[in-house]
Coordinates of C-alpha atoms in Angstrom, one line a residue:
X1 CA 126.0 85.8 117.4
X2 CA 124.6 88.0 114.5
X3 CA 125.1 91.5 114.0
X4 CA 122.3 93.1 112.9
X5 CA 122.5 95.8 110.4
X6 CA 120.1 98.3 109.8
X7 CA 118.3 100.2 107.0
X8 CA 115.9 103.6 107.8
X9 CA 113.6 104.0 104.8
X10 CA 112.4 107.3 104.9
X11 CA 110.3 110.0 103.2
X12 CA 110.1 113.5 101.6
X13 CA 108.4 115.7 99.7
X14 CA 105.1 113.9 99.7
X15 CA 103.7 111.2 101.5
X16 CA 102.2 108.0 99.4
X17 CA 105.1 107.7 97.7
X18 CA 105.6 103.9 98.0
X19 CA 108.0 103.8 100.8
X20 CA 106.7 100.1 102.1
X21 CA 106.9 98.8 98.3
X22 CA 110.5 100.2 98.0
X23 CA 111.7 98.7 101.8
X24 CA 110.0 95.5 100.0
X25 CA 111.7 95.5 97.4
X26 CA 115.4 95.8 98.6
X27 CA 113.9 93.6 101.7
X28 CA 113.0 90.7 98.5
X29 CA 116.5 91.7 96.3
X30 CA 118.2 91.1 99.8
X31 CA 116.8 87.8 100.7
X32 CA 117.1 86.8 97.5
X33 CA 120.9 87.3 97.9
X34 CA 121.2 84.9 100.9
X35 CA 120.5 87.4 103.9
X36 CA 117.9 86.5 106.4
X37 CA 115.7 90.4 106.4
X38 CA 112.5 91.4 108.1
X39 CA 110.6 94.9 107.9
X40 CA 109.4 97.0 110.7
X41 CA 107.2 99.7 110.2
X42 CA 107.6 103.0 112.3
X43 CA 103.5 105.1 112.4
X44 CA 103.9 108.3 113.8
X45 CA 100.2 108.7 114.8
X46 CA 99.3 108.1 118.4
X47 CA 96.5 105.7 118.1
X48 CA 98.0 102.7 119.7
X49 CA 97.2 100.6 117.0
X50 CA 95.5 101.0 113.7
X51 CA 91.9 98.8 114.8
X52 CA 90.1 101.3 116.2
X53 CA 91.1 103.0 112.7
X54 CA 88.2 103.9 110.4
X55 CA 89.5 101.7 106.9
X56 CA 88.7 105.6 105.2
X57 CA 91.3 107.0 107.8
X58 CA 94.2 104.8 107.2
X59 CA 93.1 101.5 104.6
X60 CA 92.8 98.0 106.0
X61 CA 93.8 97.0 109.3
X62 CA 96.6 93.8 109.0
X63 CA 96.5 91.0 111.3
X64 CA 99.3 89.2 111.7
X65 CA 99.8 85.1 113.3
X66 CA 100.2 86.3 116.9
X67 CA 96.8 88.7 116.9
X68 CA 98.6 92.3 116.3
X69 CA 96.8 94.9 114.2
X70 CA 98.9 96.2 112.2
X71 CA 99.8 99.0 109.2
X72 CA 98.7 97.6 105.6
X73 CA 102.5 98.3 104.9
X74 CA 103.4 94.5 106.6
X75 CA 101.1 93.2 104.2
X76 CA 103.6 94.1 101.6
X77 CA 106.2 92.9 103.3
X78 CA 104.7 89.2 104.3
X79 CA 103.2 89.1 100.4
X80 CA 106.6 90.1 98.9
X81 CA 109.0 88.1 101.3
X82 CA 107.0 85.2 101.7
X83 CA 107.4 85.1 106.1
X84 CA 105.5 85.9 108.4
X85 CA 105.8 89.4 111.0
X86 CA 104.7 89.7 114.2
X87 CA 103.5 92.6 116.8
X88 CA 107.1 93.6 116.8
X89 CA 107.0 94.3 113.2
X90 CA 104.8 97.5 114.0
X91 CA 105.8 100.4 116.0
X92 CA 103.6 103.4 116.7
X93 CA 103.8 106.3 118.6
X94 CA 100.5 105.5 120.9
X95 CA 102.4 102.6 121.9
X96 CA 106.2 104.2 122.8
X97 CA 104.4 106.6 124.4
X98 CA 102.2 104.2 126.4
X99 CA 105.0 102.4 127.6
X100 CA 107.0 105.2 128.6
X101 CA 104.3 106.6 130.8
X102 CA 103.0 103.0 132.4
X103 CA 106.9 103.3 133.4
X104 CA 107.0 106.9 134.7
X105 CA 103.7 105.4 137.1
X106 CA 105.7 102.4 138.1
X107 CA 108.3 104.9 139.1
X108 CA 111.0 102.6 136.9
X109 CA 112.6 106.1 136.4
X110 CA 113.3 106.7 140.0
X111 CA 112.1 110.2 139.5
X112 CA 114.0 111.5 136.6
X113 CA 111.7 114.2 134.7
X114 CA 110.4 111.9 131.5
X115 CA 111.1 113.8 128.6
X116 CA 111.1 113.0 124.2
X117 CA 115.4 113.0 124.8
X118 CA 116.2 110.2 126.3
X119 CA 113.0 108.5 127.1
X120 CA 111.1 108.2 123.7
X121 CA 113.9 107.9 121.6
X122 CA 115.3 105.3 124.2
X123 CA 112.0 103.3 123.7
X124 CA 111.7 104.0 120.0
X125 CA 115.4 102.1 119.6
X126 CA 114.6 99.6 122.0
X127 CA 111.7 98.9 119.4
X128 CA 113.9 98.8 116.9
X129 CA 116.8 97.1 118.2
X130 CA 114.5 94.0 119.7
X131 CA 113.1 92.6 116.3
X132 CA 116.6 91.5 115.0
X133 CA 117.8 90.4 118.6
X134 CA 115.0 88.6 119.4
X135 CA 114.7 86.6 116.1
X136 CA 118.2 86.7 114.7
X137 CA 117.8 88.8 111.8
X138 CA 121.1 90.2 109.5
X139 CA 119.7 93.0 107.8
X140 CA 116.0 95.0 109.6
X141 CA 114.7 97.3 107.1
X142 CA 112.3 99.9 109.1
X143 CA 110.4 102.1 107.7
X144 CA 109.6 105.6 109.1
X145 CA 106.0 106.5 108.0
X146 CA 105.2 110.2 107.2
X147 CA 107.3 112.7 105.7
X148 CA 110.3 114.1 106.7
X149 CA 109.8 118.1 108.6
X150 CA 106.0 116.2 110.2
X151 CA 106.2 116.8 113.9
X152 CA 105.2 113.5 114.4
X153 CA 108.1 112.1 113.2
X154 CA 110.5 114.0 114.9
X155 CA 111.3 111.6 117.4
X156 CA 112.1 108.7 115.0
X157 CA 114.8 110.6 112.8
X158 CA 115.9 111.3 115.9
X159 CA 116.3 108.0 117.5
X160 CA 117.7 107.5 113.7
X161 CA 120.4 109.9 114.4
X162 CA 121.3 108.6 118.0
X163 CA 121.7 104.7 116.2
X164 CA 124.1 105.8 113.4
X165 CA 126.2 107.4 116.3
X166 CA 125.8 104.6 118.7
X167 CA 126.5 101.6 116.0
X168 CA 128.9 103.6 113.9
X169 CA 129.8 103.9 110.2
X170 CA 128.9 100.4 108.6
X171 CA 125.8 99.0 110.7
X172 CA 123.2 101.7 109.7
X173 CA 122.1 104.0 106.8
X174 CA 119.1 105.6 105.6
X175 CA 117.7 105.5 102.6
X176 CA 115.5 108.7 101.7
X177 CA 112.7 108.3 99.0
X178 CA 111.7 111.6 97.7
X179 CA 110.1 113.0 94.4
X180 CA 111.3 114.1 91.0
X181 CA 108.1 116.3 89.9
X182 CA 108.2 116.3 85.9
X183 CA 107.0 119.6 84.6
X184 CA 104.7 119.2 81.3
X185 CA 104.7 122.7 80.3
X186 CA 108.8 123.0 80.2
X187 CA 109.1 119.3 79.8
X188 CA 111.1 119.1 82.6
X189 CA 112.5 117.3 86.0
X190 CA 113.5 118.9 88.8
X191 CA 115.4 118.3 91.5
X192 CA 115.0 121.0 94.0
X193 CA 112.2 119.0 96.1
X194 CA 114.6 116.5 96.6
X195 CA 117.2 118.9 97.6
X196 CA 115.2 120.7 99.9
X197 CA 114.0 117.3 101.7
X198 CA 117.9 116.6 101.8
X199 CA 118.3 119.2 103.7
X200 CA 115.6 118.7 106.2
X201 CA 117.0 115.7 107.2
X202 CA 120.6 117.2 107.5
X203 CA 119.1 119.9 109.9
X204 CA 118.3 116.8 111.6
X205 CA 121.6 115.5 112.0
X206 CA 120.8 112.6 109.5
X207 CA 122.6 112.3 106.0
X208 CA 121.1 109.7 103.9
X209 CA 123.8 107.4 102.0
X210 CA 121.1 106.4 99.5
X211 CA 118.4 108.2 97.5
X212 CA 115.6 106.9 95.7
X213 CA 113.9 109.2 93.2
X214 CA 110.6 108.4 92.4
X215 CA 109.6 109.7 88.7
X216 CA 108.1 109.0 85.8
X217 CA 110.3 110.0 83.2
X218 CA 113.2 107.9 83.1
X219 CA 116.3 110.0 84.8
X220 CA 119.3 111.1 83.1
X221 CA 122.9 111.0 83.7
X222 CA 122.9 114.9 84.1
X223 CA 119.9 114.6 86.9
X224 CA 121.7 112.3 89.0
X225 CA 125.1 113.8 88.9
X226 CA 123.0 117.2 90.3
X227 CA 121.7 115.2 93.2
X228 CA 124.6 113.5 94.1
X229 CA 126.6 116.7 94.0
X230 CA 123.6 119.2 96.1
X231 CA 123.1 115.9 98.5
X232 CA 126.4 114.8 99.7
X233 CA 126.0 111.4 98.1
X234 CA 128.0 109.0 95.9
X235 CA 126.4 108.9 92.1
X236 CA 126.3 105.3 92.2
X237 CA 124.0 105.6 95.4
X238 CA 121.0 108.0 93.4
X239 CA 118.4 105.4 92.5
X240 CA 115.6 105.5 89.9
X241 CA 112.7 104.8 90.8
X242 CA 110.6 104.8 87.6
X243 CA 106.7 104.1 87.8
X244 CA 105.5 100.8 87.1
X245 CA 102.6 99.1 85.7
X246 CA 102.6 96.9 88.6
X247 CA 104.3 97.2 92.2
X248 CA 105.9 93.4 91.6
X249 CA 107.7 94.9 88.7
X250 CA 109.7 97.0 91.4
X251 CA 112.3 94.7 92.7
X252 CA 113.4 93.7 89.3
X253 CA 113.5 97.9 88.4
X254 CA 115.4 98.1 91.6
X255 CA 117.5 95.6 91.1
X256 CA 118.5 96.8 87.7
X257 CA 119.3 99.9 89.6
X258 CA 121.8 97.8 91.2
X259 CA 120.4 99.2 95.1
X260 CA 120.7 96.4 96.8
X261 CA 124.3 96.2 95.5
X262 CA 125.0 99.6 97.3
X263 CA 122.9 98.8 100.4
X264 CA 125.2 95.8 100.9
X265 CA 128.4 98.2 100.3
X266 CA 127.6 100.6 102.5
X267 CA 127.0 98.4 105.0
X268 CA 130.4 96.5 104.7
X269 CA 128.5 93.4 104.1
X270 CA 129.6 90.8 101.2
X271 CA 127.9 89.7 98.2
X272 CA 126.7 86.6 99.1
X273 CA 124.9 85.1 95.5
X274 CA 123.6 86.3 92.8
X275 CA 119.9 87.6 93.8
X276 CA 117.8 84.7 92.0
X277 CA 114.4 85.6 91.0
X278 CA 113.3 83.2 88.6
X279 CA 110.1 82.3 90.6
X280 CA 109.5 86.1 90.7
X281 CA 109.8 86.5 87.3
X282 CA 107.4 83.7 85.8
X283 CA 105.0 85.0 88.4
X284 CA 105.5 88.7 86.6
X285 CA 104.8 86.6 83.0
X286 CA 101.9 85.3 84.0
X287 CA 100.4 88.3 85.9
X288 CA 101.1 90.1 82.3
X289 CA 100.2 87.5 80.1
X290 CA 96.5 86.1 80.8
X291 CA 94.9 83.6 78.8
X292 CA 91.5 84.6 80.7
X293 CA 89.5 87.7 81.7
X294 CA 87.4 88.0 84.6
X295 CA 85.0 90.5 86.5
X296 CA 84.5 90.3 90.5
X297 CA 82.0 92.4 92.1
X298 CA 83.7 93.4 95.6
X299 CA 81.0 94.1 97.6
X300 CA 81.5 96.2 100.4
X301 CA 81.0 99.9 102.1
X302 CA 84.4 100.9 102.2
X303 CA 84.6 101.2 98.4
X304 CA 86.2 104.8 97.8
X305 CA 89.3 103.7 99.1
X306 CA 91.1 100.7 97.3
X307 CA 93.8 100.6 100.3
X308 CA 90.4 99.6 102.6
X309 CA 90.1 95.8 100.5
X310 CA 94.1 95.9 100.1
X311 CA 95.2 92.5 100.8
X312 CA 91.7 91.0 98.8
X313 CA 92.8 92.9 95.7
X314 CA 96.3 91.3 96.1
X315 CA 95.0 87.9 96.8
X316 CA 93.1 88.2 93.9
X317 CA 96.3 89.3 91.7
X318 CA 98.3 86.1 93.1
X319 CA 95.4 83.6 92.3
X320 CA 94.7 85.4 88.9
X321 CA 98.2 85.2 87.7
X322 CA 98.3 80.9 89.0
X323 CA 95.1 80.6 86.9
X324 CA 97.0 82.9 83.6
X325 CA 94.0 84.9 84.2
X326 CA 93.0 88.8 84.7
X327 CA 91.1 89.6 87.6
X328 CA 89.8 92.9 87.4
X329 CA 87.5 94.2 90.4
X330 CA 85.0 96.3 90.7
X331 CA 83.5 97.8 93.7
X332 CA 79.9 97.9 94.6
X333 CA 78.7 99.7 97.3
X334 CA 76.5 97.8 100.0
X335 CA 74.5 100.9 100.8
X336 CA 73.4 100.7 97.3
X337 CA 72.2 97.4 96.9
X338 CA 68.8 96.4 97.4
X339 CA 66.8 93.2 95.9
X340 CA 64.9 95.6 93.6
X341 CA 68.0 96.8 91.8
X342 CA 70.5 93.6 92.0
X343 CA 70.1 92.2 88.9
X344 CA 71.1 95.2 87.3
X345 CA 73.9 95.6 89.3
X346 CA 75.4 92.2 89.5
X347 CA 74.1 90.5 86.5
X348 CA 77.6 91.5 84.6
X349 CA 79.9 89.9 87.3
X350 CA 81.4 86.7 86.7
X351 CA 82.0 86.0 91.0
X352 CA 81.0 88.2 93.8
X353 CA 83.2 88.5 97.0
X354 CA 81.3 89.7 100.1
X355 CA 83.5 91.6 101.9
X356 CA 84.2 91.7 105.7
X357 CA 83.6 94.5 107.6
X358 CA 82.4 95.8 111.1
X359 CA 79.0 97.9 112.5
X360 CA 75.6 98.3 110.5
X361 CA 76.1 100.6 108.1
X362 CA 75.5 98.4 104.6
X363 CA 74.7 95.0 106.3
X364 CA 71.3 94.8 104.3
X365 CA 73.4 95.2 101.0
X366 CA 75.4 92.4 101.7
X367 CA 72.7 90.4 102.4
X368 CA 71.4 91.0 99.0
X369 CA 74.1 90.2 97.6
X370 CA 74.7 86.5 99.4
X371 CA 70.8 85.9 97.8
X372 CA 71.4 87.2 94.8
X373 CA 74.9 84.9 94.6
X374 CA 73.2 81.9 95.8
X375 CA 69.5 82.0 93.9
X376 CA 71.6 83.1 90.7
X377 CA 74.2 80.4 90.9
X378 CA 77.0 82.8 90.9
X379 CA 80.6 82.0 92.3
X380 CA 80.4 83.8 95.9
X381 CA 83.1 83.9 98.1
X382 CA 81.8 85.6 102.1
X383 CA 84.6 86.5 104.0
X384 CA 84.1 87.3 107.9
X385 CA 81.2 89.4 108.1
X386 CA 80.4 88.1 104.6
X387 CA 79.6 84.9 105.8
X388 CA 77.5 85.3 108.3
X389 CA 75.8 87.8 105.8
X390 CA 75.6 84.4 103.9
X391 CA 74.1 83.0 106.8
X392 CA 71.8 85.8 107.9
X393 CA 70.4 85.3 104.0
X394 CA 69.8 81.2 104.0
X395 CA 68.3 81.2 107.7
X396 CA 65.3 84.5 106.3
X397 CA 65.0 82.9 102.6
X398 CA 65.4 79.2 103.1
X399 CA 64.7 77.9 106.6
X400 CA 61.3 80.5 106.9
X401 CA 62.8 82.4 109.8
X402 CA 60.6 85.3 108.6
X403 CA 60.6 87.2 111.6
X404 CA 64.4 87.2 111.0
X405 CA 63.7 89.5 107.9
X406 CA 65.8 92.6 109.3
X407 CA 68.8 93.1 111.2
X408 CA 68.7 94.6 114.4
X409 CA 71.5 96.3 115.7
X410 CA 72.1 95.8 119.5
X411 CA 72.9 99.4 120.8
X412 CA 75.4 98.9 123.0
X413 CA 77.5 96.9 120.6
X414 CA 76.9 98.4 117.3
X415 CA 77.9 95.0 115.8
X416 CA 74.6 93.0 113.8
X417 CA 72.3 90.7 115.3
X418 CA 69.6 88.4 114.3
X419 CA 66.4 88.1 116.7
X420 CA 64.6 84.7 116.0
X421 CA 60.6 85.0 117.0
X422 CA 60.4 84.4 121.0
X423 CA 63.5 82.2 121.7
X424 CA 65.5 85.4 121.3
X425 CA 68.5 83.7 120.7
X426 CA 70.6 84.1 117.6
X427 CA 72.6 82.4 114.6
X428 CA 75.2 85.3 114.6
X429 CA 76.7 85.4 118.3
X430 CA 78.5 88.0 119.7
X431 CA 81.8 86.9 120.4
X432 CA 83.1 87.9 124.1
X433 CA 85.7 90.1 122.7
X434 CA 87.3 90.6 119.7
X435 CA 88.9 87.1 118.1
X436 CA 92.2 87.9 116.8
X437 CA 95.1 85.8 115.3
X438 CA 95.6 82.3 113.7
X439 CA 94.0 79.3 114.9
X440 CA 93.6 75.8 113.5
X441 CA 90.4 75.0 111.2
X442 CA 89.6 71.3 110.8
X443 CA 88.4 70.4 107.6
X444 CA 86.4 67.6 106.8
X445 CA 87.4 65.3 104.9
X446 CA 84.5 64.3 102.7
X447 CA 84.3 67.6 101.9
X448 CA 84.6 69.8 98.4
X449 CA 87.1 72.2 100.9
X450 CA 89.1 69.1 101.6
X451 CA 89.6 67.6 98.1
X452 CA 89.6 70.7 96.0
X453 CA 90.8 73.3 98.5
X454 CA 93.2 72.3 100.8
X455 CA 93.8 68.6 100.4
X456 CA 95.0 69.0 104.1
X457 CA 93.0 68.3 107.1
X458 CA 94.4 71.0 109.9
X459 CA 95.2 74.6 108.3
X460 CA 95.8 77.5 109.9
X461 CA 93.8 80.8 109.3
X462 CA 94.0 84.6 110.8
X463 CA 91.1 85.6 112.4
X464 CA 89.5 89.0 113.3
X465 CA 86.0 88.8 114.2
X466 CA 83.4 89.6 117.7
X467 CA 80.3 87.5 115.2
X468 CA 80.6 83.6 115.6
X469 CA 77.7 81.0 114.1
X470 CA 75.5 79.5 116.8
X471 CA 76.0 75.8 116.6
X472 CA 72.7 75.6 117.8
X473 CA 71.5 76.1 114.6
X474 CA 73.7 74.0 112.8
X475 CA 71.6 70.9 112.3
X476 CA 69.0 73.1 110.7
X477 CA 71.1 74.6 107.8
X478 CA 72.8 71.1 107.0
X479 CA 69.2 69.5 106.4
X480 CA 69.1 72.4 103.9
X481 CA 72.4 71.7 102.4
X482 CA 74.4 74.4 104.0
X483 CA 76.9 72.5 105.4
X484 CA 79.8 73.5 108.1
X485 CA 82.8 71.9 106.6
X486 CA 85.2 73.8 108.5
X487 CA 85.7 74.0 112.6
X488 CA 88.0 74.9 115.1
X489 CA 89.3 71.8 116.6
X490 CA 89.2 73.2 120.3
X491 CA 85.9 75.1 120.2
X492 CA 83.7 73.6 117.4
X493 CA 83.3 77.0 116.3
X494 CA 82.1 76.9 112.7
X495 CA 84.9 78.3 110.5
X496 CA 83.6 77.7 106.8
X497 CA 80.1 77.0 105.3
X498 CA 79.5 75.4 101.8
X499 CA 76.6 74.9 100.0
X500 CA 75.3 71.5 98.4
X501 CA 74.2 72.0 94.6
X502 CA 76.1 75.7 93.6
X503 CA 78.7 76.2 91.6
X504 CA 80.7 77.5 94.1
X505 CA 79.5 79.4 97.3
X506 CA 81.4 79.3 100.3
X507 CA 81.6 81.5 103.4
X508 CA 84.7 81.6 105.5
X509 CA 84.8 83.1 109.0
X510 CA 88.8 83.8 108.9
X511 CA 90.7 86.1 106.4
X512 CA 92.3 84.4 104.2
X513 CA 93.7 87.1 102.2
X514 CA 96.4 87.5 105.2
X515 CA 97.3 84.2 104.1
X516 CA 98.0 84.8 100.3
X517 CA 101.9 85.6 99.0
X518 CA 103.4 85.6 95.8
X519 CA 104.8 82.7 96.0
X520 CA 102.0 80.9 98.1
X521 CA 98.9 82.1 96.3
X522 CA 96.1 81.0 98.7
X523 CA 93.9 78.0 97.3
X524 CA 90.8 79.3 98.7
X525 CA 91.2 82.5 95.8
X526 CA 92.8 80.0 93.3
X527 CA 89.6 77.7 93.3
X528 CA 87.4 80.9 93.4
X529 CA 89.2 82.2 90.6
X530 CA 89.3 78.9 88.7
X531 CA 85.4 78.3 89.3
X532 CA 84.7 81.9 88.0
X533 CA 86.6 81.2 84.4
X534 CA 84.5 77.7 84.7
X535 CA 81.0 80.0 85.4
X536 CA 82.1 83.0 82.6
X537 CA 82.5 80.1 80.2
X538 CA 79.2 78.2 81.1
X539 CA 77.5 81.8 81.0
X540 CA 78.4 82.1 77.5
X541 CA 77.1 79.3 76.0

């Protein structure tokens, strides 16, 4: 049987750090040395989940195989270590406390009085404790989110504390990422941040073995010594964490660091191999060193925050680097767009992805955008609500449903809807609830998607989506040329569209940036990406 160790990432001085890039990191310099590793991330907020989130409150929502909505942070960890996680891999508070109250009404606690010691914490380690029992993992990496001295998080570093007693010296240690602030006007670093964090945790009954300073000035031998010395740790155990031009440079900076050497010590766990990242690295050389420079307009209404479009923007970094090329993206702002001012909007984008997204706000923007893609010949990749934006488009501007030529919004569901004349029926169904997960797509075989794409005819794609396609309307869009060359096998729901005589223009009712790793760049962005340097070149001629 394995014995699971454990690692507790944790935070302090300011939050947004890069905690979930770090626990990536040693996760990928760990795996790399032989050890089967997973990542669980630990949200302090009560929302039971982050779907009901507003993307503005908290980035994207992640959807893993088995239908969980989940913290961005298990993006990282799926892109970095090339698995996949599951509804485990995500803890928050709104669910331990849940639980421990659907207990407390069951009367499972033969009426104790429920209280944070023992009955959170119990459920909190429980949690934790289950993900490497239940799939046999050596090393789970969890990361606490927050910052060390939140309320919030009280309870974790204190399950934390319980779990280093319980499993004893050997099978956990924390690893505390904190902040060395460089001062410009005295040109220096300093360390008191650090030590005051330090000692927020040891008022917690938690001493980290390892901690990671993140700077960006490289660190001297006299600044480590003085953290080692004020924090009770060994000097080999104060790691550098130096900013980087690119968060897949990170492992490597890490490894350099030598922390997944210490981890492994402190945990009384044996070298295994050397940690080989030769696949890593040539991904790192091409990321850096493009042949090929493209623009993509992202167009969306979450476009303040980056972390809303996170795992696009990564998707698009994977199939840039396969294709030697630079993808740069810029947002555009569906609330903005209109037909009258599209052309000058769009006209310098090479490819234009149409983003998902959920309720009304900026629908009629996206819209444009599918026209202005498909009349202009542009590259246009629709993803979710983006392709049935796409749809929505062809059915008003090609098959002269012109009392189709705005969106109404049914009340009650806040979610778009397309009346056609007096059959009051509608190409974008409502789904009866929310579709969440992976499910099979078929893909035909005559199609572009099955010779250029996929070259497979079953794939599996993760889903989150109410809006289907009516297959009543199928027939009318293929005698157009707008062809359904994806379906689920079970349901005949339509799952891709692709247009006849276009350069590329494809709508996709799944997200397949879930899908997209470092080492398994999606094909879906590859062949966008490969079609847009095709288009720039065309353009320029």
């Amino acid at each position: 049987m394995v014995q699971t160790k454990f690692i507790f990432v944790t935070g302090g001085v300011t939050s947004s750090l890069g905690k979930g890039i770090v626990s990536a990191s040693l996760a990928k310099l760990l795996q790399a040395r032989g050890y089967s590793v997973t990542i669980q991330k630990l949200d302090p907020y009560l929302n039971v989940d982050p779907g009901t989130l507003n993307p503005y409150e908290h980035g994207e929502c992640y959807v893993t195989d088995d239908g969980a909505e989940t913290d961005l942070d298990l993006g990282h960890y799926e892109r970095f270590l090339n698995i996949t996680t599951s509804k485990d891999n995500n803890v928050t508070t709104g669910k331990v406390y849940k639980t421990v109250i659907e207990k407390e009404r069951r009367g499972d606690y033969l009426g104790k009085t429920v209280q944070i010691i023992p009955h959170i914490t119990d459920e909190i380690k429980r949690r934790i404790r289950v993900l490497g029992a239940k799939y046999k993992y050596e090393i789970v990496i969890v990361e606490i989110g927050g910052t060390v001295g939140d309320i919030e998080s009280l309870p974790y570093v204190e399950a934390v504390r319980q779990m280093k007693w319980e499993l004893g010296q050997g099978n956990v240690i924390v690893v505390h990422l904190t902040l060395v602030p460089y001062l410009s006007t005295s040109k220096e670093l300093k360390t008191k941040p650090t030590q005051h964090s330090v000692k927020e945790l040891l008022k917690l009954g938690v001493q980290p073995e390892i901690i990671v300073l993140r700077t960006e000035k490289p660190l001297n031998t006299e600044i480590k010594n003085k953290v080692a010395l004020f924090c009770n740790v060994n000097r080999e155990a104060v790691i550098e964490a130096i900013d980087a031009s690119t968060i897949y440079e990170v492992p490597l900076l890490l490894k350099k660091e030598k922390l997944d050497l210490v981890a492994l010590y402190k945990l009384n766990l044996p070298v295994k191999s050397d940690a080989d990242l030769t696949d890593w690295v040539d991904f790192i050389k091409k990321l850096k060193n493009k042949k090929e420079e493209v623009k993509i307009a992202l167009v969306g209404k979450y476009v303040q925050l980056p972390d809303a479009y996170k795992s696009i923007n990564e998707s698009f970094a994977h199939a840039g680097a396969m294709n030697e090329c630079g993808v740069n993206v810029e947002y555009v702002n569906s609330e903005n767009l209109t037909y009258e001012n599209a052309n000058s909007i769009l006209d310098k984008y090479d490819g234009i992805l149409i983003a998902p997204g959920f309720g009304p706000r900026g629908i009629e923007g996206k819209i444009v955008a599918a026209n202005y893609g498909r009349t202009h010949k542009i590259p246009t990749l629709g993803i979710c609500l983006g392709m049935q934006c796409m749809v929505i488009e062809f059915a008003r501007n090609e098959l002269g449903m012109k009392d189709a030529d705005s969106v109404e919004f049914n009340m009650h569901t806040q979610y778009p809807v397309i009346d056609l004349m007096e059959e009051q029926k509608h190409i974008i169904d409502k789904g009866g609830t929310m579709r969440l997960g992976a499910y099979d797509c078929e893909i035909d075989k005559k199609s572009y998607l099955y010779t250029n794409v996929y070259k497979q005819k079953i794939v599996r794609e993760r889903h989150r989506h109410r809006y289907e396609f009516n297959n009543n309307y199928k027939k009318y869009f293929e005698d157009k040329g707008f062809l359904a060359v994806g379906k689920n096998p079970d349901t005949d729901l339509v799952e891709i569209m692709y247009l006849q005589n276009h350069p590329w223009y494809i709508g996709v009712q799944f997200h397949p940036e879930y899908r997209s790793t470092v080492l398994n760049p999606h094909p879906l962005f590859v062949d966008f990406i490969k079609n847009v340097i095709k288009y720039k070149k065309t353009k320029k001629q």
